[in-house]
Amino acid sequence: MNYPFDTVGLNSETIDRFDDTCKAIKAKFNFQPTGHINFHLENFEVFRRYVDVTVRDSFVIKHINNDCYTLFTDNHSRIMGPSKGGGIIDRYEYQTWALAYLKKDFGRVMIRRETITDKILELIHPIELDFAEDKAFSDTFYVLVNDHQKAISAIDRNFRNAVMDIRESDFVIEIVNHTLIIGNNNGDPVSPEEALHLAEFVVRICSNC
């Protein structure tokens, strides 16, 4: 079978997950292979813990306002072995990320669901950006920025509503100036349901931001 993605080194279960994911997105969107594009993932903090991150394949979702993308990444990390003297183990995670290029300059932004620990630390050392006019958003998400003026201007009501509507509970959004990525880097396997939610989010963002 000719798959629309690079299957070299993948086991049959992972190939099936990638295949099902492609089919799910293609059923809803105009979804096409991009060829080689350098998305400069080295600029994002979420990938810094890996030894290497390779975009195994990328796909463009054609949109009337602005194209957005789905990336299948191969993330290589090194961890200590489970037993004493076990040495270093190479670990590979296959993940799905969605990417959009934004009209506004957000500066650097990190958004994820807020935890109890975040709330406690915020009482001691308040560093996150809160929106007084949108308590529901601020109570739900932890927002770190490097430029308050840019972030407040760019993270408007439309953007916040789109984030509030994300159905995945465990995700991270990172924005570097005009480039947004969203995904889950907690080691969960690729799934059609999650990839479709991420694609829906970036398409909505491209429509409104």
Short mmCIF file of C-alpha atoms in Angstrom, two decimals:
data_model
loop_
_atom_site.label_atom_id
_atom_site.label_comp_id
_atom_site.label_asym_id
_atom_site.label_seq_id
_atom_site.Cartn_x
_atom_site.Cartn_y
_atom_site.Cartn_z
CA MET A 1 0.00 0.00 0.00
CA ASN A 2 1.26 3.50 -0.83
CA TYR A 3 0.84 5.61 2.29
CA PRO A 4 0.82 9.44 2.17
CA PHE A 5 3.54 9.58 4.84
CA ASP A 6 7.00 8.19 5.57
CA THR A 7 6.63 4.69 7.07
CA VAL A 8 10.34 3.84 7.35
CA GLY A 9 11.09 2.40 10.79
CA LEU A 10 7.46 2.42 11.96
CA ASN A 11 5.77 -0.66 13.34
CA SER A 12 2.39 -1.75 12.00
CA GLU A 13 0.42 -0.25 14.91
CA THR A 14 2.00 3.19 14.42
CA ILE A 15 1.47 3.00 10.65
CA ASP A 16 -2.21 2.23 11.21
CA ARG A 17 -2.51 5.19 13.60
CA PHE A 18 -0.92 7.56 11.08
CA ASP A 19 -3.08 6.19 8.29
CA ASP A 20 -6.30 6.52 10.30
CA THR A 21 -5.29 10.05 11.31
CA CYS A 22 -4.69 11.12 7.70
CA LYS A 23 -8.04 9.67 6.65
CA ALA A 24 -9.91 11.41 9.47
CA ILE A 25 -8.50 14.85 8.63
CA LYS A 26 -8.82 14.37 4.87
CA ALA A 27 -12.49 13.44 5.29
CA LYS A 28 -13.20 16.91 6.72
CA PHE A 29 -10.60 19.23 5.18
CA ASN A 30 -8.70 19.83 1.94
CA PHE A 31 -5.63 17.99 3.23
CA GLN A 32 -2.54 17.62 1.04
CA PRO A 33 1.17 16.68 1.50
CA THR A 34 3.44 19.72 1.61
CA GLY A 35 6.77 18.36 0.53
CA HIS A 36 9.76 19.59 2.54
CA ILE A 37 9.14 22.70 4.66
CA ASN A 38 11.38 23.88 7.47
CA PHE A 39 8.98 24.85 10.24
CA HIS A 40 11.87 25.88 12.55
CA LEU A 41 10.64 23.76 15.46
CA GLU A 42 13.95 24.41 17.20
CA ASN A 43 12.51 27.84 18.14
CA PHE A 44 9.86 26.27 20.40
CA GLU A 45 10.42 25.50 24.07
CA VAL A 46 8.15 22.42 23.98
CA PHE A 47 10.75 20.57 21.91
CA ARG A 48 13.82 21.56 23.94
CA ARG A 49 13.77 18.43 26.11
CA TYR A 50 14.39 16.20 23.08
CA VAL A 51 17.76 15.30 21.63
CA ASP A 52 16.30 15.61 18.16
CA VAL A 53 12.91 16.35 16.58
CA THR A 54 12.27 15.33 12.99
CA VAL A 55 9.19 16.22 10.98
CA ARG A 56 8.46 12.82 9.49
CA ASP A 57 5.75 14.31 7.27
CA SER A 58 3.67 17.45 7.04
CA PHE A 59 0.34 18.22 5.44
CA VAL A 60 -1.29 21.50 4.51
CA ILE A 61 -4.94 22.19 5.25
CA LYS A 62 -5.99 24.59 2.50
CA HIS A 63 -8.01 27.50 3.83
CA ILE A 64 -9.55 30.53 2.14
CA ASN A 65 -7.85 32.98 4.51
CA ASN A 66 -4.59 31.27 5.39
CA ASP A 67 -3.24 27.74 5.06
CA CYS A 68 -2.48 25.77 8.24
CA TYR A 69 -0.62 22.53 8.80
CA THR A 70 -0.58 19.14 10.49
CA LEU A 71 2.86 17.77 11.40
CA PHE A 72 3.81 14.20 12.26
CA THR A 73 6.97 14.41 14.36
CA ASP A 74 9.52 11.82 15.42
CA ASN A 75 10.90 12.94 18.81
CA HIS A 76 14.10 11.39 20.10
CA SER A 77 15.00 11.55 23.79
CA ARG A 78 17.45 9.72 26.05
CA ILE A 79 16.38 8.44 29.46
CA MET A 80 17.99 6.41 32.23
CA GLY A 81 17.36 2.66 32.14
CA PRO A 82 14.82 1.18 34.59
CA SER A 83 17.42 -0.65 36.69
CA LYS A 84 20.63 0.44 38.40
CA GLY A 85 23.45 0.46 35.93
CA GLY A 86 20.99 0.12 33.08
CA GLY A 87 22.61 2.95 31.17
CA ILE A 88 20.96 5.35 28.76
CA ILE A 89 18.00 4.26 26.65
CA ASP A 90 17.04 5.93 23.37
CA ARG A 91 13.33 6.65 23.24
CA TYR A 92 11.26 7.71 20.23
CA GLU A 93 7.82 9.29 20.41
CA TYR A 94 5.58 9.89 17.42
CA GLN A 95 3.36 12.91 17.86
CA THR A 96 0.87 15.04 15.97
CA TRP A 97 1.09 18.82 16.04
CA ALA A 98 -0.94 21.46 14.26
CA LEU A 99 0.61 24.72 13.14
CA ALA A 100 -0.75 28.07 11.97
CA TYR A 101 0.81 31.32 10.84
CA LEU A 102 -0.91 34.27 12.51
CA LYS A 103 -1.44 37.81 11.26
CA LYS A 104 -0.72 39.39 14.64
CA ASP A 105 2.61 39.30 16.47
CA PHE A 106 1.94 37.60 19.83
CA GLY A 107 5.53 37.73 21.09
CA ARG A 108 6.31 34.48 22.91
CA VAL A 109 3.30 32.81 24.52
CA MET A 110 2.72 29.49 26.28
CA ILE A 111 -0.83 28.32 27.10
CA ARG A 112 -1.88 25.16 28.91
CA ARG A 113 -4.55 24.13 31.38
CA GLU A 114 -3.92 25.54 34.84
CA THR A 115 -3.13 23.10 37.63
CA ILE A 116 -3.58 23.36 41.40
CA THR A 117 0.20 23.77 41.69
CA ASP A 118 0.06 26.71 39.26
CA LYS A 119 -2.63 28.38 41.36
CA ILE A 120 -0.60 27.98 44.56
CA LEU A 121 2.62 29.26 42.97
CA GLU A 122 0.71 32.19 41.51
CA LEU A 123 -0.19 33.34 45.02
CA ILE A 124 3.51 33.47 45.93
CA HIS A 125 5.01 34.64 42.67
CA PRO A 126 2.44 35.95 40.17
CA ILE A 127 3.89 35.67 36.69
CA GLU A 128 1.03 34.58 34.44
CA LEU A 129 -1.09 36.86 32.28
CA ASP A 130 -4.68 37.15 33.52
CA PHE A 131 -7.62 38.71 31.70
CA ALA A 132 -9.81 40.61 34.17
CA GLU A 133 -12.64 40.75 31.64
CA ASP A 134 -12.54 36.97 31.05
CA LYS A 135 -12.37 35.24 34.41
CA ALA A 136 -13.49 31.89 32.98
CA PHE A 137 -10.51 31.82 30.62
CA SER A 138 -8.03 32.97 33.28
CA ASP A 139 -9.32 30.41 35.78
CA THR A 140 -8.93 27.60 33.23
CA PHE A 141 -5.64 28.34 31.50
CA TYR A 142 -2.11 29.18 32.52
CA VAL A 143 -0.70 31.84 30.19
CA LEU A 144 2.96 32.83 30.16
CA VAL A 145 4.15 35.65 27.90
CA ASN A 146 7.29 37.67 27.34
CA ASP A 147 5.58 40.81 26.03
CA HIS A 148 2.39 41.79 27.86
CA GLN A 149 1.41 44.51 25.41
CA LYS A 150 1.64 42.26 22.35
CA ALA A 151 -0.07 39.36 24.11
CA ILE A 152 -2.98 41.40 25.47
CA SER A 153 -3.59 42.88 22.04
CA ALA A 154 -3.35 39.55 20.20
CA ILE A 155 -5.10 37.21 22.66
CA ASP A 156 -8.49 38.74 21.99
CA ARG A 157 -11.98 37.40 22.66
CA ASN A 158 -12.09 35.36 19.44
CA PHE A 159 -8.77 33.69 20.24
CA ARG A 160 -9.74 32.97 23.85
CA ASN A 161 -13.08 31.50 22.79
CA ALA A 162 -11.30 29.17 20.36
CA VAL A 163 -8.98 27.97 23.13
CA MET A 164 -11.90 27.50 25.53
CA ASP A 165 -13.61 25.26 22.99
CA ILE A 166 -10.68 22.81 22.64
CA ARG A 167 -11.99 19.38 23.64
CA GLU A 168 -8.59 17.86 24.41
CA SER A 169 -7.80 18.20 28.12
CA ASP A 170 -4.03 17.73 27.93
CA PHE A 171 -2.55 20.08 25.36
CA VAL A 172 -0.08 22.92 25.06
CA ILE A 173 -0.12 25.93 22.77
CA GLU A 174 3.10 27.77 22.07
CA ILE A 175 3.38 30.87 19.93
CA VAL A 176 6.62 32.40 18.70
CA ASN A 177 5.71 35.77 17.23
CA HIS A 178 3.50 34.86 14.23
CA THR A 179 3.76 31.04 14.44
CA LEU A 180 1.46 28.92 16.61
CA ILE A 181 1.75 25.23 17.35
CA ILE A 182 -0.59 23.08 19.39
CA GLY A 183 -0.15 19.49 20.47
CA ASN A 184 0.47 17.09 23.30
CA ASN A 185 4.08 16.29 24.20
CA ASN A 186 3.31 13.95 27.10
CA GLY A 187 4.11 10.83 25.11
CA ASP A 188 0.55 9.91 24.13
CA PRO A 189 0.36 8.01 20.84
CA VAL A 190 -1.00 9.57 17.67
CA SER A 191 -4.78 9.32 17.46
CA PRO A 192 -7.25 10.41 14.75
CA GLU A 193 -9.55 12.03 17.33
CA GLU A 194 -6.85 14.22 18.85
CA ALA A 195 -5.35 15.16 15.48
CA LEU A 196 -8.76 16.16 14.17
CA HIS A 197 -9.40 18.39 17.20
CA LEU A 198 -6.04 20.09 16.69
CA ALA A 199 -6.76 20.60 12.98
CA GLU A 200 -10.17 22.08 13.77
CA PHE A 201 -8.55 24.52 16.19
CA VAL A 202 -5.92 25.85 13.76
CA VAL A 203 -8.50 26.16 10.99
CA ARG A 204 -10.66 28.23 13.32
CA ILE A 205 -7.67 30.34 14.32
CA CYS A 206 -6.83 30.96 10.65
CA SER A 207 -10.41 32.10 10.11
CA ASN A 208 -10.40 34.63 12.94
CA CYS A 209 -6.84 35.66 13.83
#
